[in-house]
Amino acid sequence: GHSLGGALTQWTAAAYSSQGALGEVVTFNAPGISIPGANSFTGAEQVTHYITSTDIVSLAGFRFISGQYILSNETFSTFSQIPVLGPHT
């Protein structure tokens, strides 16, 4: 899931992971979820969180469900060039 969809993906994975094997869980620039919610996640075949360094949504929330993180670094030469919503779309 992307953005809010990524948070919902994590909540759903946390809720259903105790009921059997989950396949692949993937999020894109998603916020974290609550600590109790993330801690209730018991696993999936693979979890990947794609995070863009300049995306403010990825900084929200408290914790991601456990898995691997792939960080995409966005760099800009001046502050005025930072597209606040650009990397998120």
C-alpha positions as a Python dict, from the first residue, in 0.01 Angstrom:
ca = {
    (1, 'G'): (0, 0, 0),
    (2, 'H'): (102, 361, -61),
    (3, 'S'): (78, 633, 203),
    (4, 'L'): (-245, 582, 400),
    (5, 'G'): (-288, 251, 214),
    (6, 'G'): (50, 145, 351),
    (7, 'A'): (-62, 214, 706),
    (8, 'L'): (-381, 17, 644),
    (9, 'T'): (-170, -264, 496),
    (10, 'Q'): (35, -278, 816),
    (11, 'W'): (-276, -278, 1036),
    (12, 'T'): (-430, -558, 829),
    (13, 'A'): (-108, -762, 832),
    (14, 'A'): (-80, -719, 1209),
    (15, 'A'): (-443, -824, 1260),
    (16, 'Y'): (-427, -1134, 1039),
    (17, 'S'): (-67, -1255, 1081),
    (18, 'S'): (-159, -1465, 1383),
    (19, 'Q'): (-423, -1652, 1180),
    (20, 'G'): (-186, -1811, 929),
    (21, 'A'): (89, -1745, 682),
    (22, 'L'): (80, -1414, 498),
    (23, 'G'): (244, -1366, 161),
    (24, 'E'): (440, -1055, 71),
    (25, 'V'): (365, -724, 243),
    (26, 'V'): (490, -407, 68),
    (27, 'T'): (451, -41, 165),
    (28, 'F'): (552, 276, -21),
    (29, 'N'): (607, 602, 174),
    (30, 'A'): (373, 484, 446),
    (31, 'P'): (354, 616, 800),
    (32, 'G'): (420, 384, 1089),
    (33, 'I'): (139, 249, 1304),
    (34, 'S'): (101, 230, 1681),
    (35, 'I'): (362, 44, 1883),
    (36, 'P'): (109, -216, 2013),
    (37, 'G'): (-20, -264, 1658),
    (38, 'A'): (329, -319, 1514),
    (39, 'N'): (424, -545, 1805),
    (40, 'S'): (123, -769, 1740),
    (41, 'F'): (258, -855, 1393),
    (42, 'T'): (384, -1215, 1397),
    (43, 'G'): (534, -1234, 1049),
    (44, 'A'): (489, -1284, 676),
    (45, 'E'): (689, -1444, 395),
    (46, 'Q'): (846, -1104, 319),
    (47, 'V'): (791, -746, 434),
    (48, 'T'): (944, -453, 246),
    (49, 'H'): (903, -84, 328),
    (50, 'Y'): (1009, 158, 52),
    (51, 'I'): (1087, 499, 202),
    (52, 'T'): (1187, 822, 27),
    (53, 'S'): (1415, 1032, 246),
    (54, 'T'): (1233, 1360, 177),
    (55, 'D'): (882, 1222, 225),
    (56, 'I'): (726, 1362, 542),
    (57, 'V'): (453, 1096, 557),
    (58, 'S'): (714, 824, 621),
    (59, 'L'): (819, 1011, 937),
    (60, 'A'): (471, 990, 1087),
    (61, 'G'): (348, 721, 1319),
    (62, 'F'): (543, 528, 1579),
    (63, 'R'): (664, 198, 1437),
    (64, 'F'): (664, -8, 1117),
    (65, 'I'): (586, -379, 1125),
    (66, 'S'): (910, -577, 1118),
    (67, 'G'): (1073, -628, 780),
    (68, 'Q'): (1334, -480, 549),
    (69, 'Y'): (1361, -111, 464),
    (70, 'I'): (1473, 29, 130),
    (71, 'L'): (1561, 397, 155),
    (72, 'S'): (1568, 613, -156),
    (73, 'N'): (1777, 923, -91),
    (74, 'E'): (1654, 1240, -257),
    (75, 'T'): (1901, 1528, -258),
    (76, 'F'): (1852, 1891, -354),
    (77, 'S'): (2109, 2168, -389),
    (78, 'T'): (1903, 2437, -217),
    (79, 'F'): (1617, 2439, 30),
    (80, 'S'): (1388, 2615, -219),
    (81, 'Q'): (1408, 2313, -449),
    (82, 'I'): (1263, 2069, -198),
    (83, 'P'): (925, 1958, -332),
    (84, 'V'): (745, 1888, -4),
    (85, 'L'): (482, 1671, -170),
    (86, 'G'): (682, 1572, -478),
    (87, 'P'): (841, 1248, -359),
    (88, 'H'): (515, 1140, -196),
    (89, 'T'): (307, 1142, -514),
}
